[in-house]
PDB file of C-alpha atoms in Angstrom:
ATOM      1  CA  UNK W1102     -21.478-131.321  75.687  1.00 54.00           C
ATOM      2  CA  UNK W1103     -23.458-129.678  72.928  1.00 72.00           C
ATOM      3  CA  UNK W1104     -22.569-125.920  72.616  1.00 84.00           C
ATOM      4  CA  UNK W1105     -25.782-123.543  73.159  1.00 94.00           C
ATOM      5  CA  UNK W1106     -27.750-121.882  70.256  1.00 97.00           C
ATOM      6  CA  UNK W1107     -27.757-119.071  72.360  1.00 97.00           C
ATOM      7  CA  UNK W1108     -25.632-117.843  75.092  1.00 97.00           C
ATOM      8  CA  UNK W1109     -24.977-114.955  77.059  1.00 98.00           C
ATOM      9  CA  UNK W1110     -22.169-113.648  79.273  1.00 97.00           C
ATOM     10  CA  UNK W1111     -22.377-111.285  81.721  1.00 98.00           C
ATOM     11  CA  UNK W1112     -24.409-108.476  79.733  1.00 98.00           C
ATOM     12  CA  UNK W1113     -25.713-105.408  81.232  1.00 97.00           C
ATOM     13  CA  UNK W1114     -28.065-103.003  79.363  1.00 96.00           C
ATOM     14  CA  UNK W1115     -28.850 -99.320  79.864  1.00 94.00           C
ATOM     15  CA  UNK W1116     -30.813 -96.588  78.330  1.00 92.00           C
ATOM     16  CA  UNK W1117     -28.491 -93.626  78.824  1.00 89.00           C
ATOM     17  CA  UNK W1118     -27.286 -93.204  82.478  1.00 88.00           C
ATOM     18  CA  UNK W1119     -29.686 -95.795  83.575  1.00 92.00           C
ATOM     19  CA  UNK W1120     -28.557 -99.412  83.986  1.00 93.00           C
ATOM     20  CA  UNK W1121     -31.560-102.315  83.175  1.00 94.00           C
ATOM     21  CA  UNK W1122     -29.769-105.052  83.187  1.00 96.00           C
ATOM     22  CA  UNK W1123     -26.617-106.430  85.817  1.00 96.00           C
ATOM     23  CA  UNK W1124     -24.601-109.294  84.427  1.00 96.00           C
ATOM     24  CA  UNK W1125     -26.972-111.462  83.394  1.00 97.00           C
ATOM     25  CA  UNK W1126     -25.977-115.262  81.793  1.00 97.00           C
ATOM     26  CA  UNK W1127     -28.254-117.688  80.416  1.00 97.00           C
ATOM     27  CA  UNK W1128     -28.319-119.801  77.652  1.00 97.00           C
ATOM     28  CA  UNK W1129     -31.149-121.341  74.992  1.00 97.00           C
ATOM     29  CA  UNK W1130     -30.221-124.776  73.952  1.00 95.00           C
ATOM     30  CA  UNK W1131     -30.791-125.991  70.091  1.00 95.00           C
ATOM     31  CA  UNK W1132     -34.354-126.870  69.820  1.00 94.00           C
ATOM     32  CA  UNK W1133     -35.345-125.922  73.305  1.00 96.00           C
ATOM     33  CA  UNK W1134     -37.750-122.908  74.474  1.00 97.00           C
ATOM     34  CA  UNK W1135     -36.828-120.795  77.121  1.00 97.00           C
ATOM     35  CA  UNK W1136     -38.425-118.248  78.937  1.00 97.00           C
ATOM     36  CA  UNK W1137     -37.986-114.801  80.799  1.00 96.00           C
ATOM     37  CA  UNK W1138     -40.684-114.115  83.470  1.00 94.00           C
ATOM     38  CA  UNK W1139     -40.893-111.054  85.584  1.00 91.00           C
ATOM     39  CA  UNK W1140     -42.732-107.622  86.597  1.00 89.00           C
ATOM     40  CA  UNK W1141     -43.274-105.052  84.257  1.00 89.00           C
ATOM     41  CA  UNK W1142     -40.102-103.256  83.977  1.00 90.00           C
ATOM     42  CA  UNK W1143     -37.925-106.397  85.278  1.00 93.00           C
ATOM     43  CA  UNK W1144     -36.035-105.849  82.427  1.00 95.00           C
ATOM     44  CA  UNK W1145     -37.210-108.984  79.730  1.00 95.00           C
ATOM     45  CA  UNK W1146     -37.903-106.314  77.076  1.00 94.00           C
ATOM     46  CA  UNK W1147     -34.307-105.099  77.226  1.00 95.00           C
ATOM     47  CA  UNK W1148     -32.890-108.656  77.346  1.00 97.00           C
ATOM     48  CA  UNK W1149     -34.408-109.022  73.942  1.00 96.00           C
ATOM     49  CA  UNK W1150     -33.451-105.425  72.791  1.00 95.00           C
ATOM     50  CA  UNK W1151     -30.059-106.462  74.101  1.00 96.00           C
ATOM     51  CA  UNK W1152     -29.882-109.334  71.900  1.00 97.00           C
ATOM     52  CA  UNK W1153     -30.596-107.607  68.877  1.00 94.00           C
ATOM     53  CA  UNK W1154     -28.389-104.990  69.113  1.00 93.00           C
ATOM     54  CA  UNK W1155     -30.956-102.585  69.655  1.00 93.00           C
ATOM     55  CA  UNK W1156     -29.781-100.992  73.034  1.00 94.00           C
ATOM     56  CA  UNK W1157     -25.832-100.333  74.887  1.00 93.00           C
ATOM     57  CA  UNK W1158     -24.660-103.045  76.348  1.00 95.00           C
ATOM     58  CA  UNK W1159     -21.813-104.886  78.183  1.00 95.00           C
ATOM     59  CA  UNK W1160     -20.489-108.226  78.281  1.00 97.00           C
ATOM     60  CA  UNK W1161     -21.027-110.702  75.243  1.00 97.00           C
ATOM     61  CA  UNK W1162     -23.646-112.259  73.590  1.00 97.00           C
ATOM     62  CA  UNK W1163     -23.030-115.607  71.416  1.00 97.00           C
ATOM     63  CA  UNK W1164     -25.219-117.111  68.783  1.00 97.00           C
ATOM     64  CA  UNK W1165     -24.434-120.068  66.609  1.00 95.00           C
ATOM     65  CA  UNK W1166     -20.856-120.395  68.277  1.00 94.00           C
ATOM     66  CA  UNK W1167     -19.763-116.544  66.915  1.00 95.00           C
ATOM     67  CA  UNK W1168     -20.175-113.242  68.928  1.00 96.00           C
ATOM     68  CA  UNK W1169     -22.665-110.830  67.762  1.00 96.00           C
ATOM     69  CA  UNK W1170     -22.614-108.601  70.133  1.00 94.00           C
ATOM     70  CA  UNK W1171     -20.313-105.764  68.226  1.00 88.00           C
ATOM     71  CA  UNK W1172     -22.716-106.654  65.472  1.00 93.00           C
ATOM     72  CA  UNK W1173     -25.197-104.602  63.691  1.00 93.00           C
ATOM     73  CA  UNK W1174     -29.059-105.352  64.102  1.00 91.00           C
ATOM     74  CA  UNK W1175     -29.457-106.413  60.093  1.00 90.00           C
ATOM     75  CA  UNK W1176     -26.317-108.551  60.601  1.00 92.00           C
ATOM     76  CA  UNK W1177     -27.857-110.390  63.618  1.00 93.00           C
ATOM     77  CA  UNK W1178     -31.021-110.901  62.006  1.00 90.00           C
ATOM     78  CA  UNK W1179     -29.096-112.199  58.631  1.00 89.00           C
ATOM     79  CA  UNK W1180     -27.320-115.137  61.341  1.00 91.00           C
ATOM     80  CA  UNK W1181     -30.541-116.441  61.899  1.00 92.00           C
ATOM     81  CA  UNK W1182     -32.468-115.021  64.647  1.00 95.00           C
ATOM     82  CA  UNK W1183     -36.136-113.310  64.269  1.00 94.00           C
ATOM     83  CA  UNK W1184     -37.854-111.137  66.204  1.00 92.00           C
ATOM     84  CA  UNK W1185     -41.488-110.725  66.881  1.00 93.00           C
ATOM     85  CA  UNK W1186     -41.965-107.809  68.919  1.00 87.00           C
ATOM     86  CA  UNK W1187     -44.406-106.892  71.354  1.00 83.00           C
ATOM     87  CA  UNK W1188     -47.440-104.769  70.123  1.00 76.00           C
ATOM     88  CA  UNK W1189     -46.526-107.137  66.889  1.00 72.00           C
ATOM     89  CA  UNK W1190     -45.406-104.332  64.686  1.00 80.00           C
ATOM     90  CA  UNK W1191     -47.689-105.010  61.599  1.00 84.00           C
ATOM     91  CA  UNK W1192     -46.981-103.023  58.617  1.00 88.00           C
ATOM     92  CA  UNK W1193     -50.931-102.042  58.531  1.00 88.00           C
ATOM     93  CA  UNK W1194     -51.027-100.647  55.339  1.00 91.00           C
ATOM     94  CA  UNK W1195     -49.873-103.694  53.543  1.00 95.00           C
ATOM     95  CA  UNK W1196     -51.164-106.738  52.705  1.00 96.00           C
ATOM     96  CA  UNK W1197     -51.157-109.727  54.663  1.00 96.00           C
ATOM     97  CA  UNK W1198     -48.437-111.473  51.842  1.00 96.00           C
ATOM     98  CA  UNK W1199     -47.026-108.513  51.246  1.00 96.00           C
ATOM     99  CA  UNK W1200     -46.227-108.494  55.555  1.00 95.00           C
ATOM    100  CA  UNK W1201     -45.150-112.034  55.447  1.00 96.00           C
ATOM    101  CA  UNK W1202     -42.878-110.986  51.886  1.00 94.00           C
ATOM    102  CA  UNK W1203     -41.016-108.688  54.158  1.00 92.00           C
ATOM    103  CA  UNK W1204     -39.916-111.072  56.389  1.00 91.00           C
ATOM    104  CA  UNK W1205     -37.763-112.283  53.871  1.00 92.00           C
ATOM    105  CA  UNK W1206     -36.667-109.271  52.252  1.00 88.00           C
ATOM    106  CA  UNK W1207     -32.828-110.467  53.000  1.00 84.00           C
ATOM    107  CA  UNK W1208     -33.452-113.910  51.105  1.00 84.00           C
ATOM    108  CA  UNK W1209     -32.682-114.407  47.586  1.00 85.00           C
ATOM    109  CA  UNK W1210     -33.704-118.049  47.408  1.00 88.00           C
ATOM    110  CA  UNK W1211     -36.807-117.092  45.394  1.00 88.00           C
ATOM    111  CA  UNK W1212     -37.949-121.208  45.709  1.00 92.00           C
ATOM    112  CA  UNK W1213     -37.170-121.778  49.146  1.00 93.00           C
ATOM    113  CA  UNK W1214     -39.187-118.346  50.078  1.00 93.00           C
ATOM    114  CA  UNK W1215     -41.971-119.759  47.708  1.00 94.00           C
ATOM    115  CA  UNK W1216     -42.159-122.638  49.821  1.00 95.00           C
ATOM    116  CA  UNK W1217     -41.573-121.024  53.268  1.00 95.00           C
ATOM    117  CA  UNK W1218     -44.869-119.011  52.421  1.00 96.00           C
ATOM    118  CA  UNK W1219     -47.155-122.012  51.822  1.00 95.00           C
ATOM    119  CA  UNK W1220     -45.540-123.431  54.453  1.00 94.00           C
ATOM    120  CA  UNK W1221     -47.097-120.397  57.067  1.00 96.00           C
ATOM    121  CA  UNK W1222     -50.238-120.747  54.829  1.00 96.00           C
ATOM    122  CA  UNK W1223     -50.571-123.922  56.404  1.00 95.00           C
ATOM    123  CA  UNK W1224     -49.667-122.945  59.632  1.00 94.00           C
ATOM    124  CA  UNK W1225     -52.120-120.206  59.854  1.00 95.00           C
ATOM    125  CA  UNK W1226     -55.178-120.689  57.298  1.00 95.00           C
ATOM    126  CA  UNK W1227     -56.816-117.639  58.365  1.00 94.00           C
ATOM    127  CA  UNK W1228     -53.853-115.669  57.243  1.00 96.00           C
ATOM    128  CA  UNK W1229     -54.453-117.754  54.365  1.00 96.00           C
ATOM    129  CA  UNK W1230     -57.905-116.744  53.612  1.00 96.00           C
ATOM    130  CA  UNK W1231     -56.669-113.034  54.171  1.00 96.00           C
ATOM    131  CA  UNK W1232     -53.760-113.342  52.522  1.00 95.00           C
ATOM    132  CA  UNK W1233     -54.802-110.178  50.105  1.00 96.00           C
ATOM    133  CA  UNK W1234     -56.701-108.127  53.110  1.00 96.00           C
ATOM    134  CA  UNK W1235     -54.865-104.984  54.137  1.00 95.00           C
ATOM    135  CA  UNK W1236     -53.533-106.114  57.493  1.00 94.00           C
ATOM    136  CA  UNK W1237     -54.372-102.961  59.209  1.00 92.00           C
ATOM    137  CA  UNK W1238     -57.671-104.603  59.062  1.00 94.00           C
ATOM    138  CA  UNK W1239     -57.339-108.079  60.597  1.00 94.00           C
ATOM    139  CA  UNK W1240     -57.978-109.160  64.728  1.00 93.00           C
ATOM    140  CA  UNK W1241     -55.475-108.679  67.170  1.00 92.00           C
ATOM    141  CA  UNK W1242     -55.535-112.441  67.177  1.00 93.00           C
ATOM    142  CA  UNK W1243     -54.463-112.328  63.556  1.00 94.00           C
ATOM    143  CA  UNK W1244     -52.096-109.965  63.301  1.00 94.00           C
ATOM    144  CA  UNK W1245     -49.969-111.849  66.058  1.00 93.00           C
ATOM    145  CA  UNK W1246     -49.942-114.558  63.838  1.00 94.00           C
ATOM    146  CA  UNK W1247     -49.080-112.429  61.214  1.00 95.00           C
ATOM    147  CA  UNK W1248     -46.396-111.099  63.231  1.00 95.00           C
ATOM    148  CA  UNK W1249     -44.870-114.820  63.860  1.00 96.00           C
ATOM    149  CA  UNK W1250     -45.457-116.079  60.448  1.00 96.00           C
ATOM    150  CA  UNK W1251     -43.595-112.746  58.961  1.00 95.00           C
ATOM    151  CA  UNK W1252     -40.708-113.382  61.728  1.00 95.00           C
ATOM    152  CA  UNK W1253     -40.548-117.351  60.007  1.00 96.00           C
ATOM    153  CA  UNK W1254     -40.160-115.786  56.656  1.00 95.00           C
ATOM    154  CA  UNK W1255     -36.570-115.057  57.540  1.00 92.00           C
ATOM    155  CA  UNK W1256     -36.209-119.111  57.945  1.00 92.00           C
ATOM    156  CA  UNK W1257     -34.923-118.656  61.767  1.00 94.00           C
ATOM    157  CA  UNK W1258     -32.738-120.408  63.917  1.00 95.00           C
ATOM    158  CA  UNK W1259     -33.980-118.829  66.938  1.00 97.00           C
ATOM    159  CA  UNK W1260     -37.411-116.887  67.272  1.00 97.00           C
ATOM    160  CA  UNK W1261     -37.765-113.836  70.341  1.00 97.00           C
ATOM    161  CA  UNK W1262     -40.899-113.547  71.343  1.00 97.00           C
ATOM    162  CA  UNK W1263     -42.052-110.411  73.192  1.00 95.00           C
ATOM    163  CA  UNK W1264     -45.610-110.738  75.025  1.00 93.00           C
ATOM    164  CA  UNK W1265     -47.312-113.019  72.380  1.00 93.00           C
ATOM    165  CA  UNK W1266     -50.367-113.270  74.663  1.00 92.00           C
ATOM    166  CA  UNK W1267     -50.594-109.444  74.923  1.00 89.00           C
ATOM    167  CA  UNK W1268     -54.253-108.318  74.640  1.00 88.00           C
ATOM    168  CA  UNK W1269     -55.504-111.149  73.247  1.00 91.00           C
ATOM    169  CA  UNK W1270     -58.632-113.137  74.514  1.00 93.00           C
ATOM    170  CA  UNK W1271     -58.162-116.560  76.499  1.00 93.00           C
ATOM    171  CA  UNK W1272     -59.157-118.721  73.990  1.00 93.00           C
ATOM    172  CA  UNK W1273     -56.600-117.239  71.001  1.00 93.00           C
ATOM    173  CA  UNK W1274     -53.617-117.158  73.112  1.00 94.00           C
ATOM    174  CA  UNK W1275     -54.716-120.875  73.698  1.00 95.00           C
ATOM    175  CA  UNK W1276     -54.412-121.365  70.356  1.00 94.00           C
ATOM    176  CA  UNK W1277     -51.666-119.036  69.442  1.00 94.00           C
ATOM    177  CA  UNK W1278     -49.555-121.446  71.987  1.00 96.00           C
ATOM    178  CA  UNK W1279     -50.764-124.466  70.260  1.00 95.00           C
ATOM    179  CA  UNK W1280     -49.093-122.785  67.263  1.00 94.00           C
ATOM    180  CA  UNK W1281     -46.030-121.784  68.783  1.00 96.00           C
ATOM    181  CA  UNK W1282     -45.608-125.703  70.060  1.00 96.00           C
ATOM    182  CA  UNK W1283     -46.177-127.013  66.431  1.00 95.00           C
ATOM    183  CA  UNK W1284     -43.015-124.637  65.474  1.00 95.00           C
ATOM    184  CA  UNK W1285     -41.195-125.422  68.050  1.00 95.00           C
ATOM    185  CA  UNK W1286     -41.654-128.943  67.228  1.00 95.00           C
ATOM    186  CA  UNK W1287     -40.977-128.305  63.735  1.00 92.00           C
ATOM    187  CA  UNK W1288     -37.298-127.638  65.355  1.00 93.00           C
ATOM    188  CA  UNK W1289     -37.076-123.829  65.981  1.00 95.00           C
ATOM    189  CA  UNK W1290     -35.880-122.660  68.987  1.00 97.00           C
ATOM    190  CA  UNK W1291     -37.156-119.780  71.407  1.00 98.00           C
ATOM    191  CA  UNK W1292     -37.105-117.072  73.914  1.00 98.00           C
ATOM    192  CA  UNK W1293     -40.325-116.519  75.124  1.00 97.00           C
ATOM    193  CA  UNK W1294     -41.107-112.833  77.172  1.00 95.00           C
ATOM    194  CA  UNK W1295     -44.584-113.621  78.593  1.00 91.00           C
ATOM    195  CA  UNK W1296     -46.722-112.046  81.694  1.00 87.00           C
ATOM    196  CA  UNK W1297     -48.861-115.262  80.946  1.00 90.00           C
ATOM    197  CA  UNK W1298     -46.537-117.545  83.016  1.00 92.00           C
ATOM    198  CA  UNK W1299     -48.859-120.720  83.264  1.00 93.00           C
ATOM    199  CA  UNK W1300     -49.115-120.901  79.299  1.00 94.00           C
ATOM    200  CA  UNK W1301     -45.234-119.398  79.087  1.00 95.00           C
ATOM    201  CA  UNK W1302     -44.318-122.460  81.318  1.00 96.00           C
ATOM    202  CA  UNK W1303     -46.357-125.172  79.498  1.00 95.00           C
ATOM    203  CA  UNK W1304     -44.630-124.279  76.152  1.00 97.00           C
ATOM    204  CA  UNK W1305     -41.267-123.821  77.604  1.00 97.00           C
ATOM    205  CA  UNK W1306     -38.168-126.398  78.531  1.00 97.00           C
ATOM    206  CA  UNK W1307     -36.276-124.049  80.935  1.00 96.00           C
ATOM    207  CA  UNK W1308     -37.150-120.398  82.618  1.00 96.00           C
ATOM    208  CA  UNK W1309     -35.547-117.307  84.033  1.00 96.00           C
ATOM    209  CA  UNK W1310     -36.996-115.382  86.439  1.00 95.00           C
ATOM    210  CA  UNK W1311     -35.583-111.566  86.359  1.00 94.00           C
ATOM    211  CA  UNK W1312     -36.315-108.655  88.887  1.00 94.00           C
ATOM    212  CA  UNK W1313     -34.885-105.242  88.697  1.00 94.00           C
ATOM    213  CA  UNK W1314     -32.648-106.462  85.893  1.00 96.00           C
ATOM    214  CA  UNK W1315     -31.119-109.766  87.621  1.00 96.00           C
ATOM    215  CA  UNK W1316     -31.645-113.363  87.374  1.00 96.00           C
ATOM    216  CA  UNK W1317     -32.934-114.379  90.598  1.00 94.00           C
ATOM    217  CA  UNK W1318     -34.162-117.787  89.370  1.00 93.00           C
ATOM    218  CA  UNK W1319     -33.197-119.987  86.833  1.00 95.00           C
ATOM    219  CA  UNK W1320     -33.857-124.130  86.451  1.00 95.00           C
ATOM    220  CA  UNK W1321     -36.084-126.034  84.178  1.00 96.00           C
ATOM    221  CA  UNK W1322     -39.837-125.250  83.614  1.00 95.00           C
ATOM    222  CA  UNK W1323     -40.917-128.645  85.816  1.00 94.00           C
ATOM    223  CA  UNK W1324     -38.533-127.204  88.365  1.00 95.00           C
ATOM    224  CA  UNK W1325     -40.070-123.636  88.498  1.00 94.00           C
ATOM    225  CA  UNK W1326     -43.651-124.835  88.883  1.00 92.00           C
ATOM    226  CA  UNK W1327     -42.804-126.515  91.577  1.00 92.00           C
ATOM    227  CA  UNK W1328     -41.002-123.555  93.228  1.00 92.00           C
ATOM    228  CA  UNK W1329     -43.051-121.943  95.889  1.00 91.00           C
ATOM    229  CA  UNK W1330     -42.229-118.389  95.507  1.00 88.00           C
ATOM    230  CA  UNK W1331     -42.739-118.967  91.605  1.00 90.00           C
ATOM    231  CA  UNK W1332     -46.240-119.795  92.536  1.00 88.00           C
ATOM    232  CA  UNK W1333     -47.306-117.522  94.661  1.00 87.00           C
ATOM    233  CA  UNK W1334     -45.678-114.492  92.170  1.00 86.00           C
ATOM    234  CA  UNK W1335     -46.720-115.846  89.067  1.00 86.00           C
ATOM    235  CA  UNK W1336     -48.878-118.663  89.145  1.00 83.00           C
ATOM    236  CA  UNK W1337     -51.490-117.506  91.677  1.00 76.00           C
ATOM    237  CA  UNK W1338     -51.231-120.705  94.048  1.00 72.00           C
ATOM    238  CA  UNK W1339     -50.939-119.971  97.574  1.00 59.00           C
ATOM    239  CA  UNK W1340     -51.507-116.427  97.530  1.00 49.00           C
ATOM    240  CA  UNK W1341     -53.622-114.671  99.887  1.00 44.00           C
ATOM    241  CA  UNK W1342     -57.317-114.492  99.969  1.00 38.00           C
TER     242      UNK W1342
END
């Protein structure tokens, strides 16, 4: 059996004296997207945070076969794993290159980074045609690609993605998603945090379903469509008039 990308054990989160999270387990499989769904304040935010190394936590976190959850946040992000956070965290007062530059701040393959660039160029050719524009400046459309091309920049094993949909008109997070499927066809793995469970469930292989900090609901993304509860929470079928 092929060992997960991603795997954790058991963690719990809290923010002081107050627990988020309760022994949670799940894993992300090489290549695959998963996803969390759930309420605001379910606790998918702190999953990710969790991850990271950004927040307390308990039990253990695994990533490429090694623990990282004693680990700091830099060293996480040096094994391999990118986050793009919600509200997208653009540096505004920089260019668009000089965003997507600091996504690979940690690399010192000066060719490799040369090519990674031209590579998001041709992922996103409006970032392309910006490329020099102060990114304070750009659509909230843009900057969320921004935000994902500046997270590829660190050449990632595994991508977090935090709301990608957030704020952003129908017809761009249709075609934000379309980008997201082209990278995860490319071979990069995810963990998708997304209100937008339709689109969230189209892109991903397997979901989670978390409330007050628990897995309730886990199986594949075929599996969770189907499931009637699933619909009526998230999904908007059988709910009532």
């Amino acid at each position: 059996m092929t060992e997960p990308l991603l795997e954790l054990r058991n963690v719990g989160a809290s923010y002081g004296a107050r627990s988020v999270l309760h022994d949670i387990s799940f894993t992300v499989g090489e290549g695959r997207v998963s996803t969390l769904l759930g309420a605001n304040g379910a606790g998918k935010t702190t999953t990710l945070r969790a991850i990271c190394g950004l927040v307390r936590t308990s039990g253990e976190v695994w990533f490429g076969g090694k623990r990282i959850d004693e680990r700091q946040t830099e060293d996480i992000a040096r094994q391999g794993l990118a986050q793009v956070p919600e509200g997208r965290g653009t540096l505004t007062g920089l260019s668009v290159e000089e965003n997507l530059r600091v996504g690979a701040a940690t690399r010192k393959d000066k060719a490799s980074v040369a090519s990674d660039l031209s590579h998001v160029y041709t992922l996103f050719p409006r970032l392309d045609e910006r490329r020099k524009q102060q990114a304070g400046t750009l659509s909230g459309g843009e900057q969320q690609m921004l935000a994902i091309g500046r997270a590829l920049m660190l050449r990632p094993r595994l991508l977090l993605l935090d709301e990608p949909s957030f704020g952003l008109a129908p017809r761009i997070v249709a075609e934000i998603f379309q980008l997201l499927a082209t990278i995860k066809a490319d071979g990069v793995s995810m963990l998708l945090v997304e209100q937008n469970a339709t689109v969230a469930l189209e892109l991903a292989d397997d979901a989670h379903v978390l409330e007050t900090g628990r897995i309730v609901c886990s199986g594949t993304s075929a599996e969770l469509r189907q499931n009637t509860a699933v619909q009526r929470a998230y999904l908007g079928i059988g709910a009532a008039r």
